[in-house]
CSV table of C-alpha atoms (C1' of nucleotides) in Angstrom, one decimal:
chain,number,residue,atom,x,y,z
A,123,MET,CA,20.1,-13.5,-24.5
A,124,PRO,CA,17.3,-11.8,-26.0
A,125,SER,CA,17.7,-8.3,-25.4
A,126,ASN,CA,15.4,-5.6,-26.0
A,127,GLU,CA,16.0,-2.1,-25.0
A,128,THR,CA,12.4,-0.7,-25.3
A,129,ARG,CA,10.9,-3.3,-23.4
A,130,ASP,CA,13.3,-3.2,-20.8
A,131,THR,CA,12.9,0.5,-20.3
A,132,VAL,CA,9.2,0.2,-20.3
A,133,LEU,CA,9.6,-2.4,-17.7
A,134,ASP,CA,12.0,-0.1,-15.7
A,135,VAL,CA,9.6,2.9,-15.8
A,136,ALA,CA,6.5,0.8,-14.7
A,137,GLN,CA,8.3,-0.6,-11.9
A,138,GLU,CA,9.3,2.9,-10.6
A,139,LEU,CA,5.9,4.0,-11.0
A,140,LEU,CA,4.4,0.8,-9.3
A,141,GLN,CA,6.6,1.1,-6.6
A,142,THR,CA,6.1,4.8,-5.8
A,143,ARG,CA,2.5,5.2,-6.7
A,144,GLY,CA,1.1,1.9,-6.4
A,145,PHE,CA,-0.6,-0.4,-9.2
A,146,ASN,CA,-3.9,1.5,-9.6
A,147,ALA,CA,-2.2,5.1,-9.5
A,148,PHE,CA,-0.2,4.9,-12.6
A,149,SER,CA,-1.4,4.6,-16.2
A,150,PHE,CA,0.1,3.4,-19.7
A,151,HIS,CA,0.2,7.0,-20.5
A,152,ASP,CA,2.6,7.9,-17.7
A,153,VAL,CA,4.8,5.2,-18.9
A,154,ALA,CA,4.6,6.0,-22.5
A,155,GLU,CA,5.5,9.8,-21.6
A,156,ARG,CA,8.5,8.9,-19.8
A,157,VAL,CA,9.7,6.2,-22.2
A,158,LYS,CA,9.0,8.7,-25.1
A,159,ILE,CA,6.8,6.3,-27.1
A,160,LYS,CA,3.2,5.9,-27.6
A,161,THR,CA,0.8,3.8,-25.1
A,162,ALA,CA,-0.2,1.6,-28.1
A,163,SER,CA,3.7,0.5,-28.4
A,164,ILE,CA,3.5,-0.6,-24.5
A,165,HIS,CA,0.5,-2.7,-25.6
A,166,TYR,CA,2.6,-4.1,-28.5
A,167,TYR,CA,5.0,-5.6,-25.6
A,168,PHE,CA,2.4,-6.1,-23.0
A,169,PRO,CA,-1.1,-6.7,-24.1
A,170,THR,CA,-2.9,-5.8,-20.9
A,171,LYS,CA,-1.9,-4.1,-17.8
A,172,ILE,CA,-1.9,-7.4,-15.9
A,173,ASP,CA,0.7,-8.8,-18.4
A,174,LEU,CA,3.0,-5.9,-17.6
A,175,CYS,CA,2.5,-6.6,-13.8
A,176,LEU,CA,3.3,-10.3,-14.3
A,177,ALA,CA,6.3,-9.4,-16.1
A,178,LEU,CA,7.6,-6.8,-13.7
A,179,ILE,CA,7.2,-9.7,-10.7
A,180,ALA,CA,8.6,-12.3,-12.8
A,181,ARG,CA,11.8,-10.0,-13.5
A,182,GLN,CA,12.0,-9.1,-9.8
A,183,ARG,CA,11.8,-12.6,-8.7
A,184,ASP,CA,14.8,-13.4,-11.1
A,185,GLU,CA,16.6,-10.4,-9.6
A,186,VAL,CA,16.2,-11.2,-6.1
A,187,LYS,CA,17.2,-14.9,-6.7
A,188,ALA,CA,20.4,-13.6,-8.2
A,189,ALA,CA,20.7,-11.0,-5.1
A,190,LEU,CA,20.4,-13.6,-2.5
A,191,ASP,CA,22.7,-16.2,-4.4
A,192,ARG,CA,25.5,-13.5,-4.4
A,193,ILE,CA,25.0,-13.1,-0.6
A,194,ASP,CA,25.4,-16.9,-0.2
A,195,ALA,CA,28.5,-16.8,-2.5
A,196,GLU,CA,30.1,-13.8,-1.1
A,197,VAL,CA,29.2,-14.1,2.9
A,198,HIS,CA,28.8,-17.0,5.2
A,199,GLU,CA,28.2,-15.9,8.6
A,200,PRO,CA,24.3,-15.8,9.4
A,201,THR,CA,24.6,-12.5,10.9
A,202,LYS,CA,26.4,-11.1,7.9
A,203,LYS,CA,24.1,-12.4,5.5
A,204,LEU,CA,21.0,-10.8,7.1
A,205,ALA,CA,22.8,-7.6,7.3
A,206,ARG,CA,23.4,-7.7,3.6
A,207,TYR,CA,19.8,-8.8,3.1
A,208,VAL,CA,18.7,-5.8,4.7
A,209,THR,CA,20.8,-3.4,2.7
A,210,LEU,CA,18.6,-4.9,-0.1
A,211,PHE,CA,15.5,-3.0,1.1
A,212,ARG,CA,17.3,-0.1,2.4
A,213,SER,CA,18.5,0.4,-1.2
A,214,THR,CA,15.0,0.5,-2.7
A,215,LEU,CA,14.1,3.0,0.0
A,216,GLU,CA,17.3,5.2,-1.2
A,217,MET,CA,16.1,4.9,-4.7
A,218,GLY,CA,13.6,7.8,-4.7
A,219,ASN,CA,11.5,6.6,-1.8
A,220,ARG,CA,10.5,3.4,-3.5
A,221,MET,CA,8.3,1.0,-1.8
A,222,CYS,CA,9.1,-2.7,-1.8
A,223,LEU,CA,7.3,-4.2,-5.1
A,224,CYS,CA,6.0,-7.0,-3.3
A,225,GLY,CA,4.9,-4.8,-0.4
A,226,MET,CA,3.2,-2.4,-2.6
A,227,LEU,CA,1.4,-5.0,-4.4
A,228,ALA,CA,0.4,-6.2,-1.3
A,229,ALA,CA,-1.3,-2.9,-0.3
A,230,ASP,CA,-3.1,-3.1,-3.8
A,231,PHE,CA,-4.1,-7.1,-3.0
A,232,GLU,CA,-7.9,-6.5,-3.0
A,233,THR,CA,-7.5,-5.0,-6.5
A,234,LEU,CA,-5.1,-7.7,-8.1
A,235,ASP,CA,-5.8,-10.3,-10.8
A,236,PRO,CA,-5.8,-13.6,-8.9
A,237,LEU,CA,-2.8,-14.5,-11.2
A,238,VAL,CA,-0.9,-11.6,-10.0
A,239,ALA,CA,-1.9,-12.3,-6.5
A,240,GLU,CA,-0.6,-15.7,-6.5
A,241,LYS,CA,2.7,-14.6,-8.0
A,242,LEU,CA,2.9,-12.3,-5.3
A,243,ARG,CA,2.3,-15.0,-2.7
A,244,LEU,CA,5.5,-16.8,-4.4
A,245,SER,CA,7.7,-13.8,-4.2
A,246,PHE,CA,7.1,-13.5,-0.7
A,247,GLU,CA,7.7,-17.1,0.0
A,248,ASP,CA,10.9,-16.9,-2.1
A,249,HIS,CA,12.2,-14.4,0.6
A,250,GLU,CA,11.1,-16.8,3.5
A,251,ILE,CA,12.4,-19.8,2.2
A,252,TRP,CA,16.1,-18.2,1.9
A,253,LEU,CA,15.6,-16.5,5.5
A,254,LYS,CA,14.4,-19.6,7.0
A,255,ARG,CA,17.5,-21.3,5.9
A,256,VAL,CA,19.9,-18.6,7.2
A,257,PHE,CA,17.7,-18.7,10.5
A,258,MET,CA,18.1,-22.5,10.7
A,259,GLU,CA,21.9,-22.6,9.8
A,260,GLY,CA,22.4,-19.7,12.5
A,261,LYS,CA,20.8,-21.3,15.3
A,262,ARG,CA,22.5,-24.5,14.5
A,263,ILE,CA,26.1,-23.0,14.7
A,264,GLY,CA,25.0,-20.7,17.8
A,265,LYS,CA,25.5,-17.3,15.5
A,266,LEU,CA,21.6,-16.2,15.9
A,267,ASP,CA,19.3,-16.7,19.0
A,268,PHE,CA,15.6,-16.7,18.6
A,269,ALA,CA,12.8,-18.1,20.4
A,270,GLY,CA,10.4,-19.4,18.0
A,271,SER,CA,10.5,-21.5,14.7
A,272,PRO,CA,13.3,-20.4,11.8
A,273,ARG,CA,10.0,-20.5,9.6
A,274,ASN,CA,8.0,-18.0,11.9
A,275,GLU,CA,11.4,-15.8,12.4
A,276,ALA,CA,11.8,-15.7,8.7
A,277,ARG,CA,8.3,-14.3,8.3
A,278,LEU,CA,8.7,-11.8,11.1
A,279,LEU,CA,11.8,-10.4,9.7
A,280,LEU,CA,10.2,-9.9,6.5
A,281,SER,CA,7.1,-8.2,7.7
A,282,CYS,CA,8.8,-6.1,9.7
A,283,LEU,CA,11.3,-4.8,7.0
A,284,GLU,CA,8.1,-4.1,4.7
A,285,GLY,CA,6.4,-2.0,7.5
A,286,ALA,CA,9.4,-0.3,8.4
A,287,MET,CA,9.9,0.7,4.8
A,288,LEU,CA,6.2,1.7,4.5
A,289,VAL,CA,6.5,4.1,7.6
A,290,ALA,CA,9.7,5.4,6.8
A,291,ARG,CA,8.6,6.4,3.4
A,292,THR,CA,5.9,8.3,5.0
A,293,PHE,CA,8.4,10.2,6.7
A,294,GLU,CA,10.9,10.4,4.1
A,295,ASP,CA,13.4,9.6,6.5
A,296,LEU,CA,15.8,6.8,5.9
A,297,SER,CA,17.1,6.9,9.7
A,298,ARG,CA,13.5,5.5,10.8
A,299,PHE,CA,14.2,2.5,8.7
A,300,ASP,CA,17.9,2.3,9.8
A,301,SER,CA,16.9,2.3,13.6
A,302,SER,CA,14.3,-0.4,13.0
A,303,ALA,CA,16.5,-2.3,11.0
A,304,ARG,CA,19.1,-2.4,13.6
A,305,SER,CA,16.8,-3.2,16.5
A,306,LEU,CA,15.5,-6.3,14.4
A,307,LEU,CA,19.0,-7.7,14.0
A,308,SER,CA,20.5,-6.9,17.4
A,309,ARG,CA,17.9,-8.9,19.1
A,310,LEU,CA,19.1,-11.8,17.2
A,311,ARG,CA,22.5,-11.7,18.6
A,312,PRO,CA,23.0,-14.7,20.9
A,313,ARG,CA,24.1,-13.4,24.8
A,314,PRO,CA,27.4,-14.7,26.3
A,315,ASN,CA,26.5,-17.7,28.4
A,316,PRO,CA,26.5,-16.9,32.1
B,81,MET,CA,-24.0,15.9,19.1
B,82,PRO,CA,-24.4,16.7,15.3
B,83,SER,CA,-25.5,13.4,14.0
B,84,ASN,CA,-25.9,12.8,10.3
B,85,GLU,CA,-26.8,9.3,9.3
B,86,THR,CA,-25.9,9.8,5.5
B,87,ARG,CA,-23.0,11.4,6.1
B,88,ASP,CA,-21.6,8.6,8.7
B,89,THR,CA,-22.4,6.0,6.2
B,90,VAL,CA,-20.5,7.7,3.6
B,91,LEU,CA,-17.5,7.6,5.8
B,92,ASP,CA,-18.0,3.8,6.8
B,93,VAL,CA,-18.4,2.9,3.4
B,94,ALA,CA,-15.4,5.1,2.1
B,95,GLN,CA,-13.5,3.8,4.8
B,96,GLU,CA,-14.0,0.1,4.1
B,97,LEU,CA,-13.1,0.8,0.6
B,98,LEU,CA,-9.9,2.8,1.3
B,99,GLN,CA,-8.8,0.0,3.6
B,100,THR,CA,-9.2,-2.8,1.3
B,101,ARG,CA,-8.4,-1.0,-2.3
B,102,GLY,CA,-6.4,1.9,-1.4
B,103,PHE,CA,-7.3,5.6,-2.1
B,104,ASN,CA,-6.6,5.4,-5.9
B,105,ALA,CA,-8.8,2.4,-6.4
B,106,PHE,CA,-12.3,3.3,-5.2
B,107,SER,CA,-14.3,6.0,-6.8
B,108,PHE,CA,-17.3,8.0,-5.7
B,109,HIS,CA,-19.4,5.7,-7.8
B,110,ASP,CA,-18.4,2.7,-5.3
B,111,VAL,CA,-19.4,4.4,-2.5
B,112,ALA,CA,-22.8,5.9,-3.7
B,113,GLU,CA,-23.8,2.5,-5.2
B,114,ARG,CA,-23.3,1.1,-1.4
B,115,VAL,CA,-24.8,3.8,0.4
B,116,LYS,CA,-27.8,3.7,-2.3
B,117,ILE,CA,-27.4,7.2,-3.1
B,118,LYS,CA,-26.1,9.2,-6.2
B,119,THR,CA,-22.6,10.6,-6.6
B,120,ALA,CA,-23.6,14.0,-6.5
B,121,SER,CA,-24.9,13.5,-2.9
B,122,ILE,CA,-21.3,12.5,-1.6
B,123,HIS,CA,-20.2,15.7,-3.2
B,124,TYR,CA,-22.7,17.6,-1.1
B,125,TYR,CA,-21.0,16.3,2.3
B,126,PHE,CA,-17.4,16.1,0.9
B,127,PRO,CA,-16.8,18.4,-2.0
B,128,THR,CA,-13.5,16.8,-3.1
B,129,LYS,CA,-12.2,13.1,-2.7
B,130,ILE,CA,-9.5,14.9,-0.8
B,131,ASP,CA,-12.1,16.4,1.5
B,132,LEU,CA,-13.5,13.0,1.9
B,133,CYS,CA,-10.2,11.5,3.0
B,134,LEU,CA,-9.1,14.4,5.6
B,135,ALA,CA,-12.5,13.7,7.2
B,136,LEU,CA,-11.8,9.8,7.5
B,137,ILE,CA,-8.5,10.5,8.9
B,138,ALA,CA,-9.8,13.3,11.4
B,139,ARG,CA,-12.6,10.9,12.4
B,140,GLN,CA,-9.8,7.9,12.8
B,141,ARG,CA,-7.6,10.1,14.9
B,142,ASP,CA,-10.6,10.5,17.2
B,143,GLU,CA,-11.1,6.9,17.6
B,144,VAL,CA,-7.7,5.7,17.9
B,145,LYS,CA,-7.5,8.3,20.8
B,146,ALA,CA,-10.6,6.9,22.3
B,147,ALA,CA,-9.4,3.5,22.0
B,148,LEU,CA,-6.0,4.3,23.7
B,149,ASP,CA,-7.6,6.1,26.4
B,150,ARG,CA,-9.8,3.3,27.1
B,151,ILE,CA,-6.7,0.9,27.4
B,152,ASP,CA,-5.1,3.2,29.7
B,153,ALA,CA,-8.3,3.4,31.8
B,154,GLU,CA,-8.6,-0.3,31.9
B,155,VAL,CA,-5.4,-1.8,32.2
B,156,HIS,CA,-2.2,-0.9,33.8
B,157,GLU,CA,0.4,-3.1,33.3
B,158,PRO,CA,2.4,-1.9,30.4
B,159,THR,CA,2.7,-5.7,29.1
B,160,LYS,CA,-1.2,-5.8,29.1
B,161,LYS,CA,-1.4,-2.5,27.5
B,162,LEU,CA,0.7,-3.8,24.5
B,163,ALA,CA,-1.3,-6.7,24.0
B,164,ARG,CA,-4.5,-4.6,24.1
B,165,TYR,CA,-2.7,-2.5,21.7
B,166,VAL,CA,-2.2,-5.2,19.1
B,167,THR,CA,-5.6,-6.5,19.1
B,168,LEU,CA,-6.5,-3.0,17.6
B,169,PHE,CA,-4.7,-4.0,14.5
B,170,ARG,CA,-5.7,-7.4,14.6
B,171,SER,CA,-9.6,-6.7,14.6
B,172,THR,CA,-9.0,-4.4,11.5
B,173,LEU,CA,-7.6,-7.6,9.8
B,174,GLU,CA,-10.4,-9.7,10.9
B,175,MET,CA,-12.9,-7.0,9.7
B,176,GLY,CA,-12.8,-8.1,6.1
B,177,ASN,CA,-9.0,-8.4,5.6
B,178,ARG,CA,-8.7,-4.6,5.9
B,179,MET,CA,-5.5,-2.8,6.1
B,180,CYS,CA,-4.7,-0.4,8.6
B,181,LEU,CA,-6.0,3.2,7.4
B,182,CYS,CA,-2.4,4.7,8.0
B,183,GLY,CA,-0.6,2.0,6.4
B,184,MET,CA,-2.8,2.0,3.3
B,185,LEU,CA,-2.2,5.6,2.9
B,186,ALA,CA,1.2,5.1,3.5
B,187,ALA,CA,1.4,2.8,0.6
B,188,ASP,CA,-0.3,5.6,-1.5
B,189,PHE,CA,1.9,8.1,0.0
B,190,GLU,CA,3.4,9.7,-3.4
B,191,THR,CA,-0.4,10.3,-4.7
B,192,LEU,CA,-1.5,12.1,-1.5
B,193,ASP,CA,-2.4,15.7,-1.2
B,194,PRO,CA,0.3,17.5,0.9
B,195,LEU,CA,-2.3,18.1,3.5
B,196,VAL,CA,-3.5,14.3,3.6
B,197,ALA,CA,0.2,13.4,4.1
B,198,GLU,CA,1.0,15.7,7.1
B,199,LYS,CA,-2.4,14.4,8.6
B,200,LEU,CA,-1.2,11.0,8.0
B,201,ARG,CA,2.1,11.8,9.5
B,202,LEU,CA,0.5,13.3,12.6
B,203,SER,CA,-1.8,10.0,13.0
B,204,PHE,CA,1.6,7.8,13.0
B,205,GLU,CA,2.7,10.0,15.5
B,206,ASP,CA,-0.2,9.6,17.8
B,207,HIS,CA,0.4,6.0,17.9
B,208,GLU,CA,4.3,6.5,18.6
B,209,ILE,CA,3.6,9.1,21.5
B,210,TRP,CA,1.4,6.8,23.2
B,211,LEU,CA,3.5,3.6,22.6
B,212,LYS,CA,6.4,5.9,23.8
B,213,ARG,CA,4.6,6.7,27.1
B,214,VAL,CA,4.1,2.6,27.5
B,215,PHE,CA,7.6,1.7,26.9
B,216,MET,CA,9.0,4.4,29.3
B,217,GLU,CA,6.8,3.4,31.9
B,218,GLY,CA,7.6,-0.3,31.4
B,219,LYS,CA,11.1,0.1,31.6
B,220,ARG,CA,11.0,2.2,34.9
B,221,ILE,CA,9.0,-0.3,36.6
B,222,GLY,CA,11.0,-3.1,35.3
B,223,LYS,CA,8.1,-4.8,33.4
B,224,LEU,CA,9.5,-4.3,29.7
B,225,ASP,CA,13.0,-5.1,28.7
B,226,PHE,CA,14.6,-3.5,25.5
B,227,ALA,CA,18.0,-2.3,24.3
B,228,GLY,CA,17.1,1.0,22.3
B,229,SER,CA,15.4,4.3,23.1
B,230,PRO,CA,11.6,4.2,24.2
B,231,ARG,CA,11.1,6.3,20.8
B,232,ASN,CA,12.8,3.8,18.6
B,233,GLU,CA,11.1,0.8,20.4
B,234,ALA,CA,7.8,2.7,19.6
B,235,ARG,CA,8.5,3.2,16.1
B,236,LEU,CA,9.8,-0.2,15.9
B,237,LEU,CA,6.5,-1.9,17.2
B,238,LEU,CA,4.2,0.1,15.1
B,239,SER,CA,6.4,-0.4,11.9
B,240,CYS,CA,6.2,-4.1,12.7
B,241,LEU,CA,2.7,-4.3,13.2
B,242,GLU,CA,1.7,-2.3,9.8
B,243,GLY,CA,4.2,-4.9,8.1
B,244,ALA,CA,2.6,-7.8,9.8
B,245,MET,CA,-0.7,-6.7,8.7
B,246,LEU,CA,0.3,-6.1,5.0
B,247,VAL,CA,1.9,-9.5,4.4
B,248,ALA,CA,-0.9,-11.4,6.5
B,249,ARG,CA,-3.5,-9.8,4.1
B,250,THR,CA,-1.6,-11.4,0.8
B,251,PHE,CA,-2.0,-14.6,2.4
B,252,GLU,CA,-5.5,-13.9,3.9
B,253,ASP,CA,-3.9,-15.8,7.0
B,254,LEU,CA,-4.5,-14.1,10.6
B,255,SER,CA,-2.2,-16.7,11.9
B,256,ARG,CA,0.8,-15.0,10.3
B,257,PHE,CA,-0.3,-11.6,12.0
B,258,ASP,CA,-0.6,-13.7,15.4
B,259,SER,CA,2.7,-15.3,15.2
B,260,SER,CA,4.6,-12.2,14.4
B,261,ALA,CA,2.6,-10.3,17.2
B,262,ARG,CA,3.2,-12.7,19.7
B,263,SER,CA,7.2,-12.7,18.9
B,264,LEU,CA,7.1,-8.9,19.0
B,265,LEU,CA,5.6,-8.9,22.4
B,266,SER,CA,7.7,-11.7,23.7
B,267,ARG,CA,11.1,-10.4,23.2
B,268,LEU,CA,9.9,-7.5,25.5
B,269,ARG,CA,9.8,-9.7,28.4
B,270,PRO,CA,12.4,-8.9,31.1
B,271,ARG,CA,14.6,-11.9,32.0
B,272,PRO,CA,14.8,-13.3,35.5
B,273,ASN,CA,17.7,-11.9,37.1
B,274,PRO,CA,20.8,-14.4,37.3
C,271,DG,C1',7.8,-1.9,-34.1
C,272,DT,C1',6.0,2.4,-33.8
C,273,DC,C1',2.4,5.2,-35.0
C,274,DT,C1',-2.5,7.7,-35.4
C,275,DA,C1',-7.1,7.3,-34.8
C,276,DT,C1',-10.7,5.7,-31.9
C,277,DA,C1',-13.6,3.2,-29.2
C,278,DA,C1',-16.1,2.5,-24.6
C,279,DG,C1',-16.3,3.0,-20.0
C,280,DA,C1',-14.9,5.2,-15.8
C,281,DT,C1',-13.9,9.3,-13.1
C,282,DG,C1',-14.0,13.8,-10.1
C,283,DA,C1',-16.8,17.6,-10.3
C,284,DT,C1',-20.6,21.3,-11.3
C,285,DA,C1',-24.9,23.4,-12.2
C,286,DG,C1',-29.6,23.7,-11.3
C,287,DA,C1',-34.2,21.2,-10.7
C,288,DC,C1',-37.2,19.7,-7.1
D,44,DG,C1',-30.7,17.0,0.8
D,45,DT,C1',-30.9,14.6,-3.1
D,46,DC,C1',-31.6,14.1,-7.3
D,47,DT,C1',-30.9,14.3,-13.4
D,48,DA,C1',-27.8,16.0,-16.6
D,49,DT,C1',-23.8,17.0,-18.0
D,50,DC,C1',-18.9,17.7,-18.6
D,51,DA,C1',-13.9,17.3,-19.5
D,52,DT,C1',-10.6,14.3,-18.4
D,53,DC,C1',-8.5,10.0,-18.0
D,54,DT,C1',-7.9,4.9,-18.6
D,55,DT,C1',-7.4,0.6,-21.1
D,56,DA,C1',-7.5,-1.3,-25.2
D,57,DT,C1',-7.9,-2.4,-30.5
D,58,DA,C1',-7.6,-1.5,-35.5
D,59,DG,C1',-5.1,-0.5,-39.1
D,60,DA,C1',-1.8,2.5,-41.6
D,61,DC,C1',3.4,3.1,-42.2
DNA sequence: GTCTATAAGATGATAGAC
DNA sequence: GTCTATCATCTTATAGAC
C-alpha cells in the first residue's frame, strides 16, 4: 500500500477546512500553513484545487464504504444499524463542529466543477443504497415501520441528518442534533399490534 | 416608506447570489455586473460585505414574519399551516435551485462575522417559535400527533426541510424535496382511535 | 519532493472627481 | 449617487533551482 505522509496530511487538513469553511473559503495557503509546507508543494500532489477536491471525495467514499461494511459485520438488527449510522454523522459534528463533507459540497453545489458535482451525487447515492437495503430488510422482518418506499425513507433520513447537522452547527449545540436524530429513529419503531 | 430602487436591486441580486453560491463565492463585482453599476456604488449603500449580509438577513426576517402572519390569517387548521409553511421552502428551491438563505449561511457559519452569526440564529429561532406554536395548538386540538415536545418537533421539521433542500439541490430534483416533505407531514397525522 | 520567485487575475475597500 | 482610479491583499497556478 502506497503510503505518502505529506499527501495524507494535506488531505486531512484540506478536509477539515472544507468541512468547516466550505470549498470557496479555504485556500492553498491555509492548507500549506497548517501542514508547514509551501503552496507549491501542494500543487505537486494536486495540480488544481479541483483535483484536491476529487481526491477528498474519493477517499471519503472509501471510508464511508468501509464504515458501512463494518456496521453490517458487527450488528444485524436494522434498528441498531441505523443507530450506528447516525453516530457517523454525530462524530463528525463532534470533531470541531464539522459539517458532513457531502453536505458542505451540496451547499457549494453551484460553484462546483461538473465532475465534482457528479462524484458528489454518487457519494449521496452510496448512502441511499445502503440505507434502502436496511429499510427493506427492516420492513421485511417487522423491525421497522414506515409508510413510503424504502428508497424514499432512505432519502428522507439522509436529508434530515444533513439538515440536523447544518442547524446544530449554527447553534454549536450537539443536543439539537441528538434530539432530532432520536425522533427520526423512534418514529420508525413498529407499534405493538392491537 | 423610503423606496430606493438601486439599493433594493442590489439586495435582490446579492440575495440570489448568496442563496445559490454562498457568502464566500460571490463578489461585489458579481453583483455590480448584474445590477449594471460599479462596485463603488455598492459600497455607497453597504460599506462592507458584512453590512450587505446583515441587510439581507434583516430584510429576510421581515419577509418571513409577513409570510407567517399571512398563513395565520388565511388558514387555521394546523395541518394546513404546516403545508403552507413547506411551500415557502419549496418555492425557494423552484426559484433557480436556490438554497434557503439561512441554510446557506449555516453552511458558511465558520466564516461569518459574529454579528451575522447571531442574527442567523435569531432567524432560525423566528421559524422555531412560530412552528412551536403551531405544534402546540395542533396537539391541543388533536389535529397533530407527535411524541416529543412541540419545541423539538419544531426544530426537527425545520432541520429536515433545510436538509431536504440541500440534497434536492444537488440532484436538481424537486421531487426529492416533495417526497421528503410529504413524509414529514404525513407522519404528524393522528391515527383514528381504536 | 520541496523550495523561491513570480505571474495574472480577483477581491474588498477607499479617495476624490463629477 | 455614481463614477474613475487606485490600493493592498489574496488566490490559483507555473517555472525552474536545489
